[in-house]
């Protein structure tokens, strides 16, 4: 056999194989390239994400097992995998599972919605509940709950709470965006300070509207609406689960599709435009996504306070990133809601809604955040 008969890999083939998968150092971690895509793996963020996901799973299984028929997390996992008895299946699938799923999904949705609004505005205070988005959803949802039998409120009642909350949130976000838009100075982008001020003003106006509606509603409807306004995952069923599932899945798809643009927006609007990002269109798409997801979360569990503020800032500090990461913020938000609901059902007096726990934690954290921002501005 001649040496010419032995076929060696062509240089082009060897180059293609080398480009198929490569790992290279990166300032933020390691750059992993799998043609035609590449991404950066940050070890600390990966570890924090895995721990947050594991904590959320444990809290979810524990929450499902807390009932009149107590079960351990291992028993719950066994039942969910199809190994339960008839009584266990009824307790888990018909009673406990919807509540735990709503808590999990609402936490994820509020967490990454808050991360998106903070990223767009470059302001840690710009969250759906402070910008008035959840207040708009709450006003429309209260109209659907308390005035479904009246002539003007029957329209909201026919739409249902999820659709009414979505319409209220969309109208509020559109009005807020118009008022905060700089007009012909659009190249400078929306002023974050102006956006927050307009959002706070709209929040108070919409809360006044909600209180006015409550004073005109039937006392029995007021009781239901008041519990809902505090934020609670109790007394939910499978009908409350599916709208939130659709919203969270849609939000995750948008985040994955726009992951590259989100990374560039974190560098600032001017630099992002220099890198070829259509900041106006991308910001509007992400803001619309945050509005839709937060509205569906509010429609299922009410405006659970401070989750959209707490989760991104906790995720930012745990992962030590410059800006909150949406998916990691969602995992932290899930742990906050599930942990708060578990605390209400095991330690605190029975019947307390989870919104009380998150408000008790979020209030002091907001004060700390304001002080930190003030000190940073004076440096």
Coordinates of C-alpha atoms in Angstrom, one line a residue:
X1 CA 0.0 0.0 0.0
X2 CA 1.4 3.3 -1.0
X3 CA 1.5 6.2 1.4
X4 CA -0.6 8.1 -1.0
X5 CA -3.5 5.7 -0.5
X6 CA -3.8 6.6 3.2
X7 CA -6.4 9.3 3.5
X8 CA -5.7 12.0 6.1
X9 CA -8.3 14.5 7.3
X10 CA -8.4 17.5 5.1
X11 CA -7.5 20.8 6.8
X12 CA -11.0 22.1 6.2
X13 CA -12.6 19.1 7.9
X14 CA -10.2 19.5 10.9
X15 CA -11.1 23.2 11.2
X16 CA -14.8 22.5 11.1
X17 CA -14.4 19.9 13.9
X18 CA -12.4 22.3 15.9
X19 CA -15.0 25.0 15.5
X20 CA -17.9 22.7 16.4
X21 CA -17.1 22.9 20.1
X22 CA -14.6 25.1 21.9
X23 CA -14.1 26.5 25.4
X24 CA -12.1 29.6 25.9
X25 CA -11.5 31.9 28.9
X26 CA -13.8 34.9 29.3
X27 CA -13.7 37.8 31.7
X28 CA -17.1 36.7 33.1
X29 CA -16.4 32.9 33.1
X30 CA -15.9 30.6 30.1
X31 CA -17.0 31.1 26.5
X32 CA -18.5 27.9 25.1
X33 CA -19.0 27.8 21.4
X34 CA -21.1 25.3 19.6
X35 CA -21.5 26.4 16.1
X36 CA -23.4 28.4 15.1
X37 CA -24.1 29.7 18.6
X38 CA -21.9 30.6 21.5
X39 CA -22.5 31.6 25.1
X40 CA -20.7 32.5 28.3
X41 CA -20.8 30.1 31.2
X42 CA -20.3 31.9 34.5
X43 CA -19.5 29.4 37.3
X44 CA -20.8 31.5 40.2
X45 CA -24.1 32.2 38.4
X46 CA -24.5 28.6 37.4
X47 CA -24.0 27.5 41.0
X48 CA -26.4 30.1 42.4
X49 CA -29.0 29.1 39.7
X50 CA -28.8 25.4 40.6
X51 CA -29.0 26.1 44.3
X52 CA -32.0 28.4 43.8
X53 CA -33.8 25.9 41.6
X54 CA -33.1 23.1 44.2
X55 CA -34.5 25.3 46.9
X56 CA -37.6 26.2 44.9
X57 CA -38.2 22.4 44.2
X58 CA -37.8 21.6 47.9
X59 CA -40.2 24.4 49.0
X60 CA -42.7 23.3 46.3
X61 CA -42.7 19.7 47.4
X62 CA -42.9 20.7 51.1
X63 CA -45.8 23.1 50.3
X64 CA -47.7 20.4 48.5
X65 CA -47.3 18.1 51.6
X66 CA -48.6 20.7 54.1
X67 CA -52.3 19.9 54.4
X68 CA -54.8 18.1 56.7
X69 CA -53.3 15.0 55.3
X70 CA -49.5 15.7 55.9
X71 CA -47.0 14.2 53.5
X72 CA -43.2 14.4 53.3
X73 CA -41.5 15.8 50.2
X74 CA -40.4 12.3 49.3
X75 CA -44.0 11.1 49.5
X76 CA -45.1 14.1 47.4
X77 CA -42.5 13.2 44.7
X78 CA -43.7 9.6 44.7
X79 CA -47.3 10.6 44.3
X80 CA -46.5 13.1 41.5
X81 CA -44.6 10.3 39.7
X82 CA -47.7 8.1 39.7
X83 CA -47.2 6.0 42.9
X84 CA -49.9 7.4 45.1
X85 CA -53.1 5.8 46.5
X86 CA -56.5 7.1 45.6
X87 CA -56.8 9.2 48.7
X88 CA -53.3 10.6 48.2
X89 CA -54.0 11.5 44.6
X90 CA -57.2 13.4 45.6
X91 CA -55.3 15.3 48.3
X92 CA -52.3 16.2 46.1
X93 CA -53.8 16.7 42.7
X94 CA -57.2 18.2 43.6
X95 CA -56.3 20.3 46.7
X96 CA -52.7 21.0 47.3
X97 CA -51.0 21.0 43.8
X98 CA -52.9 24.0 42.3
X99 CA -51.9 26.2 45.3
X100 CA -48.2 25.2 45.1
X101 CA -48.2 25.6 41.3
X102 CA -49.7 29.1 41.5
X103 CA -47.1 30.1 44.1
X104 CA -44.3 28.7 42.0
X105 CA -45.4 30.3 38.7
X106 CA -46.4 33.7 40.2
X107 CA -43.0 33.9 41.9
X108 CA -41.2 33.2 38.7
X109 CA -43.3 35.6 36.7
X110 CA -43.1 38.5 39.1
X111 CA -39.3 37.8 39.6
X112 CA -38.3 38.1 35.9
X113 CA -40.9 40.8 35.2
X114 CA -39.3 43.0 37.9
X115 CA -35.9 42.2 36.4
X116 CA -37.0 43.3 32.9
X117 CA -38.4 46.6 34.1
X118 CA -35.3 47.3 36.2
X119 CA -33.1 46.5 33.3
X120 CA -35.0 48.7 30.8
X121 CA -35.2 51.7 33.1
X122 CA -31.7 51.2 34.7
X123 CA -33.3 51.8 38.0
X124 CA -33.8 49.2 40.8
X125 CA -37.0 50.9 42.0
X126 CA -38.7 50.5 38.6
X127 CA -40.8 47.4 39.2
X128 CA -44.3 46.5 38.1
X129 CA -45.8 47.3 41.5
X130 CA -44.1 50.7 41.8
X131 CA -44.6 51.7 38.2
X132 CA -48.4 51.2 38.5
X133 CA -48.7 48.2 36.3
X134 CA -50.0 45.9 39.1
X135 CA -52.2 48.8 40.4
X136 CA -53.8 49.0 37.0
X137 CA -54.3 45.3 36.9
X138 CA -55.8 45.4 40.4
X139 CA -58.3 48.1 39.6
X140 CA -59.6 46.2 36.6
X141 CA -59.6 42.9 38.5
X142 CA -61.6 44.5 41.5
X143 CA -64.1 45.7 39.0
X144 CA -64.4 42.1 37.7
X145 CA -64.7 40.7 41.2
X146 CA -67.0 43.2 42.9
X147 CA -69.1 44.6 40.1
X148 CA -69.8 41.7 37.8
X149 CA -73.5 42.0 38.5
X150 CA -73.8 45.7 37.8
X151 CA -74.6 47.2 34.4
X152 CA -71.2 48.8 33.8
X153 CA -69.2 46.1 35.6
X154 CA -70.8 43.2 33.8
X155 CA -68.4 43.8 30.9
X156 CA -65.4 43.1 33.2
X157 CA -67.3 40.2 34.7
X158 CA -67.9 38.6 31.3
X159 CA -64.2 39.0 30.4
X160 CA -63.1 37.4 33.7
X161 CA -60.4 38.4 36.2
X162 CA -57.3 37.4 34.1
X163 CA -58.5 39.3 31.0
X164 CA -59.6 42.3 33.0
X165 CA -56.3 42.4 34.8
X166 CA -54.4 42.2 31.6
X167 CA -56.4 45.1 30.0
X168 CA -55.9 47.2 33.1
X169 CA -52.1 46.6 33.1
X170 CA -51.8 47.3 29.4
X171 CA -53.7 50.6 29.6
X172 CA -51.6 51.7 32.5
X173 CA -48.3 50.7 30.9
X174 CA -49.3 52.5 27.6
X175 CA -50.2 55.7 29.5
X176 CA -47.1 55.5 31.6
X177 CA -44.9 55.0 28.5
X178 CA -46.6 58.0 26.7
X179 CA -46.2 60.3 29.7
X180 CA -42.5 59.3 30.2
X181 CA -41.6 59.5 26.5
X182 CA -39.2 62.4 25.8
X183 CA -40.8 63.4 22.5
X184 CA -38.4 64.7 19.9
X185 CA -35.6 64.0 22.3
X186 CA -36.2 60.3 21.9
X187 CA -32.6 59.6 21.1
X188 CA -31.8 60.2 24.7
X189 CA -34.2 57.5 25.8
X190 CA -36.7 57.6 28.7
X191 CA -35.4 59.2 31.8
X192 CA -35.5 56.6 34.6
X193 CA -36.2 59.1 37.3
X194 CA -39.1 60.6 35.3
X195 CA -40.4 57.0 34.7
X196 CA -40.4 56.2 38.4
X197 CA -42.1 59.4 39.4
X198 CA -44.8 59.0 36.8
X199 CA -45.3 55.4 37.9
X200 CA -45.5 56.3 41.6
X201 CA -48.1 58.9 40.8
X202 CA -50.2 56.5 38.7
X203 CA -49.9 53.9 41.4
X204 CA -51.5 56.2 44.0
X205 CA -54.2 57.4 41.6
X206 CA -55.1 53.8 40.7
X207 CA -55.1 52.7 44.4
X208 CA -57.5 55.6 45.1
X209 CA -59.7 54.4 42.3
X210 CA -59.6 50.8 43.7
X211 CA -60.5 52.1 47.2
X212 CA -63.4 54.1 45.7
X213 CA -64.7 51.0 43.9
X214 CA -64.5 49.0 47.2
X215 CA -66.7 51.6 49.0
X216 CA -69.4 51.2 46.3
X217 CA -69.4 47.4 46.2
X218 CA -71.4 44.9 48.1
X219 CA -69.9 44.0 51.4
X220 CA -69.6 40.3 50.5
X221 CA -67.7 41.1 47.3
X222 CA -65.5 43.6 49.3
X223 CA -64.4 40.8 51.5
X224 CA -63.3 38.7 48.6
X225 CA -61.6 41.6 46.9
X226 CA -59.7 42.7 50.0
X227 CA -58.2 39.2 50.5
X228 CA -57.2 39.2 46.8
X229 CA -55.7 42.7 47.1
X230 CA -53.3 41.7 49.8
X231 CA -52.0 38.9 47.7
X232 CA -52.8 35.3 48.4
X233 CA -52.4 31.9 46.8
X234 CA -55.0 30.2 49.0
X235 CA -58.4 29.1 47.5
X236 CA -57.1 28.8 44.0
X237 CA -57.9 26.0 41.6
X238 CA -56.7 24.6 38.3
X239 CA -58.6 27.5 36.5
X240 CA -56.1 29.9 38.1
X241 CA -53.1 27.8 37.1
X242 CA -53.4 27.7 33.3
X243 CA -53.4 31.5 32.5
X244 CA -50.2 31.9 34.6
X245 CA -48.6 28.8 32.9
X246 CA -49.2 30.5 29.5
X247 CA -47.8 33.8 30.7
X248 CA -44.7 32.4 32.3
X249 CA -43.9 30.1 29.3
X250 CA -44.4 33.1 26.9
X251 CA -42.1 35.2 29.1
X252 CA -39.3 32.6 29.2
X253 CA -39.5 32.2 25.4
X254 CA -39.1 35.9 24.9
X255 CA -36.2 36.1 27.4
X256 CA -34.4 33.3 25.6
X257 CA -35.0 34.8 22.2
X258 CA -33.8 38.2 23.2
X259 CA -31.0 37.0 25.5
X260 CA -28.3 38.6 23.4
X261 CA -30.1 42.0 23.2
X262 CA -30.8 41.8 27.0
X263 CA -27.1 41.4 27.6
X264 CA -26.3 44.4 25.4
X265 CA -29.0 46.6 27.0
X266 CA -27.4 45.9 30.4
X267 CA -24.4 47.9 29.1
X268 CA -26.6 51.0 28.7
X269 CA -28.8 52.3 25.9
X270 CA -26.1 54.3 24.1
X271 CA -23.6 51.5 24.0
X272 CA -26.4 49.0 23.0
X273 CA -27.3 51.2 20.0
X274 CA -23.7 51.4 19.0
X275 CA -23.6 47.6 19.0
X276 CA -26.6 47.5 16.6
X277 CA -29.5 46.9 19.0
X278 CA -32.8 48.6 18.1
X279 CA -33.2 49.7 21.7
X280 CA -36.7 51.3 21.2
X281 CA -38.2 48.2 19.7
X282 CA -36.5 45.7 22.0
X283 CA -37.3 47.7 25.1
X284 CA -41.0 48.0 24.0
X285 CA -41.2 44.3 23.4
X286 CA -39.6 43.4 26.8
X287 CA -41.8 45.9 28.6
X288 CA -44.9 44.5 26.9
X289 CA -43.8 41.0 28.0
X290 CA -43.3 42.2 31.6
X291 CA -46.7 43.8 31.6
X292 CA -48.5 40.7 30.3
X293 CA -46.8 38.3 32.6
X294 CA -47.2 40.5 35.7
X295 CA -50.9 41.1 34.9
X296 CA -51.5 37.3 34.6
X297 CA -49.7 36.8 37.9
X298 CA -51.8 39.5 39.6
X299 CA -55.0 38.0 38.2
X300 CA -54.2 34.6 39.8
X301 CA -52.8 35.6 43.2
X302 CA -53.4 39.3 43.6
X303 CA -50.6 42.0 43.8
X304 CA -48.2 40.1 46.1
X305 CA -46.1 43.0 47.3
X306 CA -42.3 43.5 46.7
X307 CA -41.6 40.2 45.0
X308 CA -40.7 42.0 41.8
X309 CA -38.4 44.3 43.8
X310 CA -36.8 41.8 46.1
X311 CA -36.1 38.9 43.7
X312 CA -34.0 40.7 41.1
X313 CA -31.9 42.5 43.7
X314 CA -31.3 39.3 45.7
X315 CA -30.3 37.5 42.5
X316 CA -28.0 40.4 41.6
X317 CA -26.2 40.2 44.9
X318 CA -26.0 36.4 45.0
X319 CA -24.6 36.1 41.5
X320 CA -22.5 39.4 41.7
X321 CA -23.6 40.6 38.3
X322 CA -23.9 44.2 37.2
X323 CA -27.6 43.9 36.4
X324 CA -30.3 41.4 37.5
X325 CA -30.6 38.3 35.4
X326 CA -34.2 37.6 34.4
X327 CA -34.3 33.8 34.8
X328 CA -32.3 33.7 38.0
X329 CA -34.6 36.5 39.4
X330 CA -37.5 34.2 38.5
X331 CA -36.1 31.3 40.5
X332 CA -35.4 33.6 43.5
X333 CA -39.0 35.0 43.2
X334 CA -40.4 31.4 43.3
X335 CA -38.5 30.7 46.5
X336 CA -39.8 33.9 48.0
X337 CA -43.5 33.2 47.3
X338 CA -43.3 29.5 48.2
X339 CA -41.3 30.2 51.3
X340 CA -43.7 33.0 52.4
X341 CA -46.7 30.8 51.8
X342 CA -45.2 27.9 53.7
X343 CA -44.4 30.3 56.6
X344 CA -48.0 31.5 56.7
X345 CA -49.3 27.9 56.9
X346 CA -46.9 26.5 59.5
X347 CA -45.5 29.2 61.8
X348 CA -47.8 32.3 61.5
X349 CA -51.5 32.4 62.5
X350 CA -53.6 30.5 60.1
X351 CA -55.3 32.3 57.2
X352 CA -52.7 35.0 56.7
X353 CA -52.0 35.7 53.0
X354 CA -48.5 35.5 51.6
X355 CA -48.6 39.1 50.6
X356 CA -48.2 40.1 54.3
X357 CA -44.9 38.2 54.6
X358 CA -43.4 39.6 51.4
X359 CA -44.5 43.1 52.4
X360 CA -42.9 42.7 55.9
X361 CA -39.6 41.7 54.2
X362 CA -39.8 44.1 51.3
X363 CA -40.5 47.3 53.3
X364 CA -37.2 47.3 55.2
X365 CA -35.4 46.2 52.0
X366 CA -36.8 49.2 50.1
X367 CA -35.6 51.5 52.8
X368 CA -32.1 49.9 52.6
X369 CA -32.2 50.2 48.8
X370 CA -33.1 53.9 49.0
X371 CA -30.3 54.6 51.4
X372 CA -27.8 52.7 49.3
X373 CA -28.8 54.6 46.1
X374 CA -28.6 57.9 48.0
X375 CA -25.1 57.1 49.2
X376 CA -24.0 55.9 45.7
X377 CA -25.3 59.2 44.2
X378 CA -23.3 61.3 46.6
X379 CA -20.0 59.5 46.0

